[in-house]
Short mmCIF file of C-alpha atoms and ligand atoms in Angstrom, two decimals:
data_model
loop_
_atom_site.label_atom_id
_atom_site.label_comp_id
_atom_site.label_asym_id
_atom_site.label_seq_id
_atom_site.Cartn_x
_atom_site.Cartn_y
_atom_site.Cartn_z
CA UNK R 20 70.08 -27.54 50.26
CA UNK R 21 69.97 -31.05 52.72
CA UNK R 22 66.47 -31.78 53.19
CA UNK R 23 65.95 -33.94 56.68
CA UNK R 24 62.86 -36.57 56.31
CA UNK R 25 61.24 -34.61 58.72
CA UNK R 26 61.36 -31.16 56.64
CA UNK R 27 60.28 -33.37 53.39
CA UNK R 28 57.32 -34.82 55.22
CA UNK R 29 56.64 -31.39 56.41
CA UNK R 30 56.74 -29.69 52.76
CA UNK R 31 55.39 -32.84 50.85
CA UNK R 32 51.96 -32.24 53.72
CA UNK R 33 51.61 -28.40 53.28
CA UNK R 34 51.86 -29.03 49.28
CA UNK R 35 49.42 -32.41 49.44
CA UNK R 36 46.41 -30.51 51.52
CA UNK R 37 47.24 -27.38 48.86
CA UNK R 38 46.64 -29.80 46.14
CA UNK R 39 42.65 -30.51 47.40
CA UNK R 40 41.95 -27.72 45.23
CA UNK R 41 42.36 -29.56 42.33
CA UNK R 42 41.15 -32.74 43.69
CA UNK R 43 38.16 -30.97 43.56
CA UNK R 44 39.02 -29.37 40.31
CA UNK R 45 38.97 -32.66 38.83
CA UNK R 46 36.19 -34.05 40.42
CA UNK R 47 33.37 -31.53 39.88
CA UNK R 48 34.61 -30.68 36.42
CA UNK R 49 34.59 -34.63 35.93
CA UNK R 50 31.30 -35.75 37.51
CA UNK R 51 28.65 -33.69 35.61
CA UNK R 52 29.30 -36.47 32.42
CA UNK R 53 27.13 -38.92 35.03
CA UNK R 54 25.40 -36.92 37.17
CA UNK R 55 23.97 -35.13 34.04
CA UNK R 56 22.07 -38.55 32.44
CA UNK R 57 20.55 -38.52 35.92
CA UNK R 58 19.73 -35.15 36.65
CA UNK R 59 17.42 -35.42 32.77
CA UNK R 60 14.98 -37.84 34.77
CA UNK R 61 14.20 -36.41 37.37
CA UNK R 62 14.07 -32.75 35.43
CA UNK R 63 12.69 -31.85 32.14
CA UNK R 64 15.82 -30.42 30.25
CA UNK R 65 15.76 -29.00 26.88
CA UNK R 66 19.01 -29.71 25.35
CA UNK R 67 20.25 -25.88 26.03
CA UNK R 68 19.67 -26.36 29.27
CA UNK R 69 21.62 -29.40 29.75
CA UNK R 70 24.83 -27.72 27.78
CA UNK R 71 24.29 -25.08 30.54
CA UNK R 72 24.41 -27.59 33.46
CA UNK R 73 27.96 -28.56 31.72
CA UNK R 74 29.48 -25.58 31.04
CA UNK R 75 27.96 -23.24 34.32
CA UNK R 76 31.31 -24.21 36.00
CA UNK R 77 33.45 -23.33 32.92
CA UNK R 78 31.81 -20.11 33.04
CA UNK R 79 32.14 -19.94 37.06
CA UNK R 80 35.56 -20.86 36.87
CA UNK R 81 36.57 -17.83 34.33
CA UNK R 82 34.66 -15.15 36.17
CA UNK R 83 36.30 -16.24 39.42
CA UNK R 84 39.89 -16.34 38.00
CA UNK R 85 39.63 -13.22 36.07
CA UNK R 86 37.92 -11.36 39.18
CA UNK R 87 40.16 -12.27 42.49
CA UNK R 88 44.09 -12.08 40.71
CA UNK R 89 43.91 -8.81 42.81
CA UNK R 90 42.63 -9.70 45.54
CA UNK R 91 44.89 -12.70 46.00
CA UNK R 92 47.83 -10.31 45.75
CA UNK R 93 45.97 -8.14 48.50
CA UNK R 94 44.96 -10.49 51.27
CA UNK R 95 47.26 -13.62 50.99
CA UNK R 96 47.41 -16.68 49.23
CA UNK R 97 45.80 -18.61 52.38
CA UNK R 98 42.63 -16.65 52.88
CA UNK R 99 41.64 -16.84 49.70
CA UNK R 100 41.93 -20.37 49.81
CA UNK R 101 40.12 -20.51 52.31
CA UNK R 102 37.40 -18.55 50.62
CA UNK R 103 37.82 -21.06 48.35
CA UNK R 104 37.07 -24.00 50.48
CA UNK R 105 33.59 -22.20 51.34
CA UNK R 106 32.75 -21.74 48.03
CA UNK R 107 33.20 -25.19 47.24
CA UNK R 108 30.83 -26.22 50.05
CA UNK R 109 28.13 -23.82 50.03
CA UNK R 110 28.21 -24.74 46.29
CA UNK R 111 27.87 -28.70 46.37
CA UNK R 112 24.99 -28.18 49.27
CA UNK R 113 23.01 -26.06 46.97
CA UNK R 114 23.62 -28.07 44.06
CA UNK R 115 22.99 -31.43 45.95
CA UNK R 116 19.92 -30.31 47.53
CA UNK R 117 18.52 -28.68 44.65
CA UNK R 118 14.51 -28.81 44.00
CA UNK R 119 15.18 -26.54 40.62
CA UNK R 120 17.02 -27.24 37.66
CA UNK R 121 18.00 -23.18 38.48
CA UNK R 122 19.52 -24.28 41.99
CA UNK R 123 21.53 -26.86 40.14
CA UNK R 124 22.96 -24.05 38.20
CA UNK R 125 23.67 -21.54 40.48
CA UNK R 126 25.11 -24.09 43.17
CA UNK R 127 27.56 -25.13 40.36
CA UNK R 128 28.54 -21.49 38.61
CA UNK R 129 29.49 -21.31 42.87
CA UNK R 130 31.67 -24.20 42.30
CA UNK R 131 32.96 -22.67 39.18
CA UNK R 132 34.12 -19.55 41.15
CA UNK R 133 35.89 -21.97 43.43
CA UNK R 134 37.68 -23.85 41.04
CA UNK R 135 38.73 -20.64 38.80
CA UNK R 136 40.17 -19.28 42.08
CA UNK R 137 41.69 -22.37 43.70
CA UNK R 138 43.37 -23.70 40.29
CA UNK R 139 45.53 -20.99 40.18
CA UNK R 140 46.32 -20.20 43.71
CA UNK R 141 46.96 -24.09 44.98
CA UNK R 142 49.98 -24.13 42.23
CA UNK R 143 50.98 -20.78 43.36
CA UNK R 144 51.37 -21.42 47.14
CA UNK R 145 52.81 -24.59 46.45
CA UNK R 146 55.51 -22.72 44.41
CA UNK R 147 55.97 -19.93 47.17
CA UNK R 148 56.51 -22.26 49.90
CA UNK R 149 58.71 -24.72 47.66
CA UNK R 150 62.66 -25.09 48.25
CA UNK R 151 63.64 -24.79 44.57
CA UNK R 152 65.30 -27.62 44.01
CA UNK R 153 62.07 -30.07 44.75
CA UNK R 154 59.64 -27.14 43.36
CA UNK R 155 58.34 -28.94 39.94
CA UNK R 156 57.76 -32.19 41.64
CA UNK R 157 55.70 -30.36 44.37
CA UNK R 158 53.35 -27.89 42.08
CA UNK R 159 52.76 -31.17 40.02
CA UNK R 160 51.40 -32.24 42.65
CA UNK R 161 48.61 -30.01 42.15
CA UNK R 162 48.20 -31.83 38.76
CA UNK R 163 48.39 -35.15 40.30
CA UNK R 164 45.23 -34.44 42.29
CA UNK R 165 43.44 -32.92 39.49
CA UNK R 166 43.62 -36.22 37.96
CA UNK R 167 42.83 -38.08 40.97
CA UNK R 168 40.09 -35.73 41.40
CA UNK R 169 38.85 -36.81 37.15
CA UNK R 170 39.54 -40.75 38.26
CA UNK R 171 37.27 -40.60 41.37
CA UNK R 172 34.25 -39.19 39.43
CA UNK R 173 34.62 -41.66 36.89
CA UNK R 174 34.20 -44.08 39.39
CA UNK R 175 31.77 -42.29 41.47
CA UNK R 176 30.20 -41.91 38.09
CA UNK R 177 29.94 -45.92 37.45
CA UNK R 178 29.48 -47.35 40.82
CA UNK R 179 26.61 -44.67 42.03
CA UNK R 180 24.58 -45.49 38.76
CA UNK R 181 22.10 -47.97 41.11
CA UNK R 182 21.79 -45.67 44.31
CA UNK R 183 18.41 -43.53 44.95
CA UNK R 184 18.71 -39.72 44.09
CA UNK R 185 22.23 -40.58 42.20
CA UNK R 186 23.18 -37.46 41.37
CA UNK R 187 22.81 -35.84 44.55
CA UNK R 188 25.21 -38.48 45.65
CA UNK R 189 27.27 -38.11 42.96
CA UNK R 190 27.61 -34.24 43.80
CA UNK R 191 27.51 -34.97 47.20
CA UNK R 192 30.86 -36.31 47.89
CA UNK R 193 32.64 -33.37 47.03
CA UNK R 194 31.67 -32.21 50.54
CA UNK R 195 34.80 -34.50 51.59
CA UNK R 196 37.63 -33.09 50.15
CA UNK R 197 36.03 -29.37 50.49
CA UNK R 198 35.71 -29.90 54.04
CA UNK R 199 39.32 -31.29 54.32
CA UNK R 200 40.25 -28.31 52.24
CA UNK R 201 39.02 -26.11 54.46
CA UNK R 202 40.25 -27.59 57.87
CA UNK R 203 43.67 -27.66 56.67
CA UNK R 204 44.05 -24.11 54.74
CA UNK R 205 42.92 -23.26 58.51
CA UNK R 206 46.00 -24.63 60.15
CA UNK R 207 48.62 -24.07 57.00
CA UNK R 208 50.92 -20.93 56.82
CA UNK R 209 50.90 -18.05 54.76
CA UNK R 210 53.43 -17.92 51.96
CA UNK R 211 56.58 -16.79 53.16
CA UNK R 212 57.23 -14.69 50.27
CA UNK R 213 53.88 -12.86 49.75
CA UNK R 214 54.53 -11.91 53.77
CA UNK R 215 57.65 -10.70 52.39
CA UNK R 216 56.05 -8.23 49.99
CA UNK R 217 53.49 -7.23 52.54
CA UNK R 218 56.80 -6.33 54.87
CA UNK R 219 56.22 -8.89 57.84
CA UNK R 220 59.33 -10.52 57.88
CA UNK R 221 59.76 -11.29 61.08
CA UNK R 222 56.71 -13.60 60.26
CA UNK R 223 58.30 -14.54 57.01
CA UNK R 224 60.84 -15.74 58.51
CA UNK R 225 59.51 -18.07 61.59
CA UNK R 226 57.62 -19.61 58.57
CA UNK R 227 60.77 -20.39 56.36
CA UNK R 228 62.04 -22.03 59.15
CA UNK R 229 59.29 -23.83 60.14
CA UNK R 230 59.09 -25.02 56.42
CA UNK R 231 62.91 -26.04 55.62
CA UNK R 232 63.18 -26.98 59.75
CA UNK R 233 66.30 -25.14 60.03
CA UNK R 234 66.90 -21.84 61.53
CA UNK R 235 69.37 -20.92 58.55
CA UNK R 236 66.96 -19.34 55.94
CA UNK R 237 69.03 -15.81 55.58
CA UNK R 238 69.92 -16.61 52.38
CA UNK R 239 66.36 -17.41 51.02
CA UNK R 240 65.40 -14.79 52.90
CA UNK R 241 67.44 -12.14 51.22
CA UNK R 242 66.76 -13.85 47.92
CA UNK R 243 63.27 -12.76 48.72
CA UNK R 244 63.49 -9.09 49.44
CA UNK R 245 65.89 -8.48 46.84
CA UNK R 246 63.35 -9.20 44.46
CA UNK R 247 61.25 -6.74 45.81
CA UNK R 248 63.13 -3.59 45.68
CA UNK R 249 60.49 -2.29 43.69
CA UNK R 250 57.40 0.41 43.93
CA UNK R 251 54.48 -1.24 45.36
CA UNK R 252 52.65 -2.30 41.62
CA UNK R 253 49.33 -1.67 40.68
CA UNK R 254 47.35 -4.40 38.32
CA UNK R 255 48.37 -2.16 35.51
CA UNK R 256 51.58 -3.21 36.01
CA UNK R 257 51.04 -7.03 35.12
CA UNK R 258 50.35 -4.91 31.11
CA UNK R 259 53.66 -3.19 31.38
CA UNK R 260 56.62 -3.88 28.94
CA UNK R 261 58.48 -5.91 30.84
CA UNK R 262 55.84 -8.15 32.24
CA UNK R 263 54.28 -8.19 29.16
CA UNK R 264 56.21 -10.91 27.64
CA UNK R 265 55.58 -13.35 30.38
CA UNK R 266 51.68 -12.53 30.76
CA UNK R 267 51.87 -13.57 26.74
CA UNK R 268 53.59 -16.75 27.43
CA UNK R 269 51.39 -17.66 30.19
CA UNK R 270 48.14 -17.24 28.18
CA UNK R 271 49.60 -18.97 25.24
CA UNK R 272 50.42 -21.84 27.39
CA UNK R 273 46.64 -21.73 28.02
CA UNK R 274 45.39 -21.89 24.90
CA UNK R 275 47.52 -24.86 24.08
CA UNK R 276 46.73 -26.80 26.76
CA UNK R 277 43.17 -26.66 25.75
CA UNK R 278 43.44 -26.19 21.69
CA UNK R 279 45.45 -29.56 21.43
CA UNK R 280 41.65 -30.79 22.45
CA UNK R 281 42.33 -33.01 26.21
CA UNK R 282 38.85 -32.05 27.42
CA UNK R 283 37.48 -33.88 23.93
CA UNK R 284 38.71 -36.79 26.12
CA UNK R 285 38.40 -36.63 29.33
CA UNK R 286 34.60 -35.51 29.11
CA UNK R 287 33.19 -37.06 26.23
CA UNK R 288 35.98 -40.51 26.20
CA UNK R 289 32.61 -42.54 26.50
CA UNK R 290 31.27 -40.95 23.27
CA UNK R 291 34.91 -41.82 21.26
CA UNK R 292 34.95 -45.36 22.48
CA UNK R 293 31.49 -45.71 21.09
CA UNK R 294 32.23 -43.97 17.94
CA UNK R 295 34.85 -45.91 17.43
CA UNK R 296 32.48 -48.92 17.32
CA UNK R 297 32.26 -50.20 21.06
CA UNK R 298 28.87 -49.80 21.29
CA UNK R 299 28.22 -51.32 24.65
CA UNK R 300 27.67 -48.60 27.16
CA UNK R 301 29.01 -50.01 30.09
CA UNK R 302 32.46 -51.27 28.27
CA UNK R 303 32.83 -47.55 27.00
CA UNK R 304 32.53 -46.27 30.59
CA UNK R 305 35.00 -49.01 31.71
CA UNK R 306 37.54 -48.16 28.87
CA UNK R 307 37.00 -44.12 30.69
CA UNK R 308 38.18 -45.29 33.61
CA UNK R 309 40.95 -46.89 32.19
CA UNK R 310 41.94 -43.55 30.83
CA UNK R 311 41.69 -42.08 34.26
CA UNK R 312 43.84 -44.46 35.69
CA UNK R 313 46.44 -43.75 33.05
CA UNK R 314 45.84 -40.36 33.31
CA UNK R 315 47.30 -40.62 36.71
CA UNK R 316 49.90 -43.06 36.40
CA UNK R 317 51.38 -40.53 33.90
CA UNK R 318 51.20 -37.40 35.68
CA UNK R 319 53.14 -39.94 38.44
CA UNK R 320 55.86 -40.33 35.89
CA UNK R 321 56.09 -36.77 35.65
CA UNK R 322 56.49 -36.08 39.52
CA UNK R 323 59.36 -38.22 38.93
CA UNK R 324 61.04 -36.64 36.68
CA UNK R 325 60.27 -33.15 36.40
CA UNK R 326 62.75 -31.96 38.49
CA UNK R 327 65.93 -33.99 37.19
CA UNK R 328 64.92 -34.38 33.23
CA UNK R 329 63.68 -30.55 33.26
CA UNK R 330 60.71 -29.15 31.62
CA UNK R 331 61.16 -28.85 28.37
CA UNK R 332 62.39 -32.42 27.46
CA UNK R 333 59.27 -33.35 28.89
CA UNK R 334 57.25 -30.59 27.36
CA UNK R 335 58.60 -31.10 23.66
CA UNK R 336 58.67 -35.17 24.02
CA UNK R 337 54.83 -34.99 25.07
CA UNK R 338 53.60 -32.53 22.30
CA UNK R 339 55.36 -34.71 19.62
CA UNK R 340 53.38 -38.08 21.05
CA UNK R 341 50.05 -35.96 20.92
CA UNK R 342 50.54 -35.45 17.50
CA UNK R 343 51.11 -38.33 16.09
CA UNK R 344 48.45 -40.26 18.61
CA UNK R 345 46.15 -37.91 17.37
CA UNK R 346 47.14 -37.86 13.67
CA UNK R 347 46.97 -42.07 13.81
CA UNK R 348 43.36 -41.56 15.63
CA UNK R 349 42.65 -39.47 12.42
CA UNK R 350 43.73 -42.16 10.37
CA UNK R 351 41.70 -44.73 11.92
CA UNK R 352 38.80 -42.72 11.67
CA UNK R 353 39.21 -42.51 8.56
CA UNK R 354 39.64 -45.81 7.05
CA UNK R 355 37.07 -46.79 8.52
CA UNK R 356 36.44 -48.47 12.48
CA UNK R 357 34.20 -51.68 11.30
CA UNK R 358 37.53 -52.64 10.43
CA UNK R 359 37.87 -54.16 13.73
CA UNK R 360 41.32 -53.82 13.80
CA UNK R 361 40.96 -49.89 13.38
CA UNK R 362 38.73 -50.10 15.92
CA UNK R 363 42.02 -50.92 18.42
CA UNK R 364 44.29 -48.23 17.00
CA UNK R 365 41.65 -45.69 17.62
CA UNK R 366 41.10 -47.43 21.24
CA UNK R 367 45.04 -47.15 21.87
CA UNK R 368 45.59 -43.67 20.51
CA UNK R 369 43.60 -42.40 22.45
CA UNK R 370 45.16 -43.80 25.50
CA UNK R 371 48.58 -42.45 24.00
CA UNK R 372 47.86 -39.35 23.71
CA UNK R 373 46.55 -39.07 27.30
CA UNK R 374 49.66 -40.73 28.67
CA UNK R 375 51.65 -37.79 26.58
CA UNK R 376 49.05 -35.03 27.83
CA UNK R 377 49.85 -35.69 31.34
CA UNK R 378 53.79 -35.97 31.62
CA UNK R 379 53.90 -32.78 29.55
CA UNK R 380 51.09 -30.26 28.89
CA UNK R 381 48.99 -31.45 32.06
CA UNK R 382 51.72 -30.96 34.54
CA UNK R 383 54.02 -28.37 32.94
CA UNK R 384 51.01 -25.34 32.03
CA UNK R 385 50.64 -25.01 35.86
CA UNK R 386 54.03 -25.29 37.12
CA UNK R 387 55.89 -22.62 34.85
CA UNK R 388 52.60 -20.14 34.93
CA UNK R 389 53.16 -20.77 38.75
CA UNK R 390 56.81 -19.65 38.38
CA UNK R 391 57.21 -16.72 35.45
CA UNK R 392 55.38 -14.44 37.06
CA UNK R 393 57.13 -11.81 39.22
CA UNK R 394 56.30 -11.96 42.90
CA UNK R 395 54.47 -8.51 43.29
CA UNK R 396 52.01 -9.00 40.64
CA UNK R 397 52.71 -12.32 40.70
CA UNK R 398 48.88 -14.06 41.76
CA UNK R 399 47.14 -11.11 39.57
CA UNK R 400 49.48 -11.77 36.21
CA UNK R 401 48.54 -15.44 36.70
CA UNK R 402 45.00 -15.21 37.18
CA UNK R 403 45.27 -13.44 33.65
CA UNK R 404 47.12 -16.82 31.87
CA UNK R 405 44.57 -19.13 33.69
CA UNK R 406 41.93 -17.23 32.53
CA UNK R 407 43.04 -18.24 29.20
CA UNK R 408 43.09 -21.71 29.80
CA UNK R 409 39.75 -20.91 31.30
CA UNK R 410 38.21 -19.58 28.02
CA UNK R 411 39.77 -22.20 25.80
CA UNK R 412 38.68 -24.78 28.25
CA UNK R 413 34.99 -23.65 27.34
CA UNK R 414 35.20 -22.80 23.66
CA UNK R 415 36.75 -26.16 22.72
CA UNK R 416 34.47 -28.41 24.54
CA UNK R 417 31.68 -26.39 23.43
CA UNK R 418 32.43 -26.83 20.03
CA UNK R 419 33.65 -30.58 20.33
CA UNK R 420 30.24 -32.37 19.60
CA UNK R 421 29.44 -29.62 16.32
CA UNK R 422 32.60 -29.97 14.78
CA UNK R 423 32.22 -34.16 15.38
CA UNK R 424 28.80 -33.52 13.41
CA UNK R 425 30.04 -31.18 10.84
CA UNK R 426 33.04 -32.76 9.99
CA UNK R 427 33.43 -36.18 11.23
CA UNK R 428 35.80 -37.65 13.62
CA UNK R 429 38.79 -38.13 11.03
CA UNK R 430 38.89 -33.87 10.84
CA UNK R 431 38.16 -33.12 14.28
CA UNK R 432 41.25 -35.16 15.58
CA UNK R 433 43.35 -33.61 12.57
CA UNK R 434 42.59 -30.04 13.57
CA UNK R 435 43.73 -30.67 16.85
CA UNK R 436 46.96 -32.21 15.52
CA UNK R 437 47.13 -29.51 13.47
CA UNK R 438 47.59 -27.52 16.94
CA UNK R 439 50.18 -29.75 18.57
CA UNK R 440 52.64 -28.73 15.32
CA UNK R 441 51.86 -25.52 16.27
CA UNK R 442 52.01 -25.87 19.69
CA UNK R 443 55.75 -27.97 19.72
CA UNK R 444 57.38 -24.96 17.43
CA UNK R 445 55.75 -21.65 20.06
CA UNK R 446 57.35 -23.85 23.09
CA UNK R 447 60.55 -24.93 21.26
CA UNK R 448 61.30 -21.13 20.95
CA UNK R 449 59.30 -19.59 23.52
CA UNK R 450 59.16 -21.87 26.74
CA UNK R 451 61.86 -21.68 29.15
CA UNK R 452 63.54 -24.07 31.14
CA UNK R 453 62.78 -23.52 34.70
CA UNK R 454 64.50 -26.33 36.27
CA UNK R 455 66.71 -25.49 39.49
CA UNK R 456 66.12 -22.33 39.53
CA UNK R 457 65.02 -20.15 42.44
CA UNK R 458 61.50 -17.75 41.60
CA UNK R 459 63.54 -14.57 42.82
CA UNK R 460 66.01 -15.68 39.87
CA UNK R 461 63.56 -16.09 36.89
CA UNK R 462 61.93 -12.89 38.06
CA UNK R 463 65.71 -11.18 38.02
CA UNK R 464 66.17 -12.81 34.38
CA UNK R 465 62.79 -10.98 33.23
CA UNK R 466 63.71 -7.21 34.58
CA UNK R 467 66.92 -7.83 32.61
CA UNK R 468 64.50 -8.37 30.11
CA UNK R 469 65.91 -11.75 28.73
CA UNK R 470 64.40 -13.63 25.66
CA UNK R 471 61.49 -15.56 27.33
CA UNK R 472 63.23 -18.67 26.58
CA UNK R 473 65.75 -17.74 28.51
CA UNK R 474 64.16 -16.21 31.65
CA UNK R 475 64.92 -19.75 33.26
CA UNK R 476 68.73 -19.46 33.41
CA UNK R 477 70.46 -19.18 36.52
CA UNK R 478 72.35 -15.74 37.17
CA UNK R 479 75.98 -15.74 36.88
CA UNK R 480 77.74 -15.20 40.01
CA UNK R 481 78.94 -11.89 39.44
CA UNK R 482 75.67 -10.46 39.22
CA UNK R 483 74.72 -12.39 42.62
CA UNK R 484 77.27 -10.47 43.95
CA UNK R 485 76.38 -7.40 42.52
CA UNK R 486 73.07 -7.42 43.50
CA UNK R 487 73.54 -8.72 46.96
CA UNK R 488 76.24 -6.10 48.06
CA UNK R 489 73.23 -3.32 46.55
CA UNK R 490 71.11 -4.86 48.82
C1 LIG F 512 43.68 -29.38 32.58
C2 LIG F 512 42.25 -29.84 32.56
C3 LIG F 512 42.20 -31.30 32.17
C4 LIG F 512 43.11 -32.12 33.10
C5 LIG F 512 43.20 -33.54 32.63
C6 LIG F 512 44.46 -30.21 33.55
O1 LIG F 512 45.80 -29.81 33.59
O2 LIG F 512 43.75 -28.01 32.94
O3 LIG F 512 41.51 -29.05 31.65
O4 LIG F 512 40.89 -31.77 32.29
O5 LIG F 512 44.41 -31.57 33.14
O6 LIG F 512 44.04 -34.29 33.45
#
């Protein structure tokens, strides 16, 4: 397909105001490592309370994925993003202008909701509206903004530090993005293809064309509704056989994204750096930054890529880095960080294995859970896998600071290495390769019931034919 500048532009805007989902994601899951040293003076917490403060949106965020897969499937992609964007407000206000350390939890298990719900459904919609051909560059950039979202706490987090009521500020300027969130999910279209499903093609189809900026979409078009020449389905159907498979892969892809330990990281980095023997508090915070800015750069790399290199290259090639970054961080651990020259391999592992986190796990779990899923159960079956990554999210950075006092750095870091092995031989065999493929395809590939590493192969022609002359 030819892609004018104009139709790019057009695309690359619907996806970008998408993606302030998980700018927000990444902020409000970021800022509570800052706002949280703050929020202790001016409250008395007991140290319960403050693992509460932290995890409230974990908890939010599982609740509202596991309760709205439905109703995403039900009322559109675009309304619920909407919702969304209220949530996020009505959330930050109460937690901004909260008297009671109970305000500050309720207004962020509100942002929780809105980040379970939106860090699904931004990938998704970017998917349904995406041409195929630029369709992992464009969900990653979903990713992209989650990591912008991490960077711009950090440095919220560091430059607010001498402002009066700092945390409310802190929290505060997530009203920006929400608010941009929810002026633009106002004007933006509704997925072509869940109007499809819901039978308004006429209305379908004046939104293809406004998207591609051509008025020849008849072949997407039938793409589309031949993939839905099938009963109306019921959540059940997301536990059937042949979905099964998928919903398996998806929630696996969860669990590694979160096992292999990123949120150690990206919310306690400060605590690592000083571990690892820089003891000065403001260098440690620097060095976090520094991670957020590679962080980004990476997932960059991946935009790049993803779409000519393929997933799985990527995927395998980042898991393998992981490991041994995390293995060497082990080692250093272990021998010892006064040796000061330890003290730099730890320092540089860990920025390793974040530059391999975000080219491969960070951007690939929410572009192929975005595009295994078939399209009539497609927002419920997903809400399912991110659920996962939901619940790992929460018992792994719950656990972090216990297992670092049970069993020392040296272990911790091996255990999660320990996953990655694990983690490269389920996606060698299981993960398929998605690249230049259309949705309608890999959801043709999974009623044939291919092996799940194959689901991402593109139909031979005669089938095409076949299928199109049925239809
Ligand atoms: C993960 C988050 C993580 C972030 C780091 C996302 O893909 O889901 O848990 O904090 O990447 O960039």
């Amino acid at each position: 397909m030819e892609f004018t500048s104009k139709s790019r532009f057009y695309i690359y805007g619907v996806s970008a105001i998408a993606a302030l989902a998980g700018l927000l994601f990444g902020f409000d899951t970021g800022i509570i490592s800052g706002a949280l040293l703050f929020i202790q003076k001016d409250f008395v917490l007991t140290t319960e309370m403050k693992e509460f403060i932290v995890s409230s949106v974990l908890l939010g965020a599982m609740i509202g994925t596991l309760c709205s897969g439905n109703l995403t499937d039900k009322y559109g992609r675009r309304k619920l993003m909407v919702v969304v964007s209220v949530l996020f407000i009505i959330g930050t206000m109460i937690a901004t202008f909260a008297m009671q350390v109970s305000a500050i939890l309720f207004g962020r298990l509100i942002i929780g909701l809105a980040i379970g719900i939106g860090s699904y459904i931004a990938p998704l919609y970017i998917a349904e509206v995406s041409p195929f051909s630029l369709r992992g560059g464009l969900v990653t950039l979903n990713q992209l903004a989650i990591t912008t979202g991490i960077l711009c706490s950090y440095i919220i987090d560091y430059s607010f530090t001498s402002f009066h009521g700092t945390w409310r500020w802190m929290f505060g300027m997530g009203l920006v993005p929400a608010l941009m969130l929810l002026v633009g999910m106002i004007f933006l279209p509704e997925s072509p293809r869940w109007l499809v499903g819901k039978n308004r093609i006429d209305e379908a189809t004046r939104v293809l064309r406004n998207l591609r900026n051509t008025k020849d979409v008849a072949q997407e078009m039938q793409e589309i509704k031949r993939s839905l020449n099938v009963k109306e389905a019921t959540f059940r159907e997301i536990f059937s056989p042949w979905v099964r498979p998928v919903l398996f892969l998806g929630a696996m892809l969860g669990f590694i994204q979160q096992a292999t330990g990123i949120n150690t990281v990206i919310f306690y980095a400060p605590t690592i750096f000083q571990m690892a023997g820089f003891v000065d508090v403001s260098n440690s915070i620097l060095a976090t930054v520094g991670i957020g800015i590679v962080n980004v750069l990476s997932t960059v790399f991946a935009i790049l890529v993803i779409d000519r290199l393929g997933r799985r290259p990527l995927l395998l090639t980042g898991l393998v880095g992981m490991c041994l970054s995390l293995t060497a961080l082990s080692l250093a651990f272990h021998q010892g960080v006064d040796i000061s020259v330890m003290r730099w391999v730890a320092v540089a592992c860990t920025f390793i294995y974040i530059i391999c986190f975000a080219f491969s796990l960070g951007a690939i779990l929410w572009l192929v859970v975005s595009e295994i899923f078939p399209l009539n159960v497609r927002a419920a079956a997903m809400s399912v896998a991110v659920f996962s990554c939901w619940f790992w999210n929460f018992a792994v950075s719950s656990t972090f600071l216990t297992l670092l006092n049970d069993f020392g750095p040296s272990q911790t870091f091996l255990l999660y290495a320990g996953v990655c092995i694990f983690a490269f031989v389920f996606c060698y065999y299981k993960t398929p390769e998605t690249k230049g493929v259309t949705l309608e395809q890999i959801e043709e590939n999974i009623r044939n019931r291919l092996p799940l590493r194959d689901i991402g192969q593109p139909l031979c022609t005669k089938d095409l034919l076949t299928e199109s002359q049925i239809g």
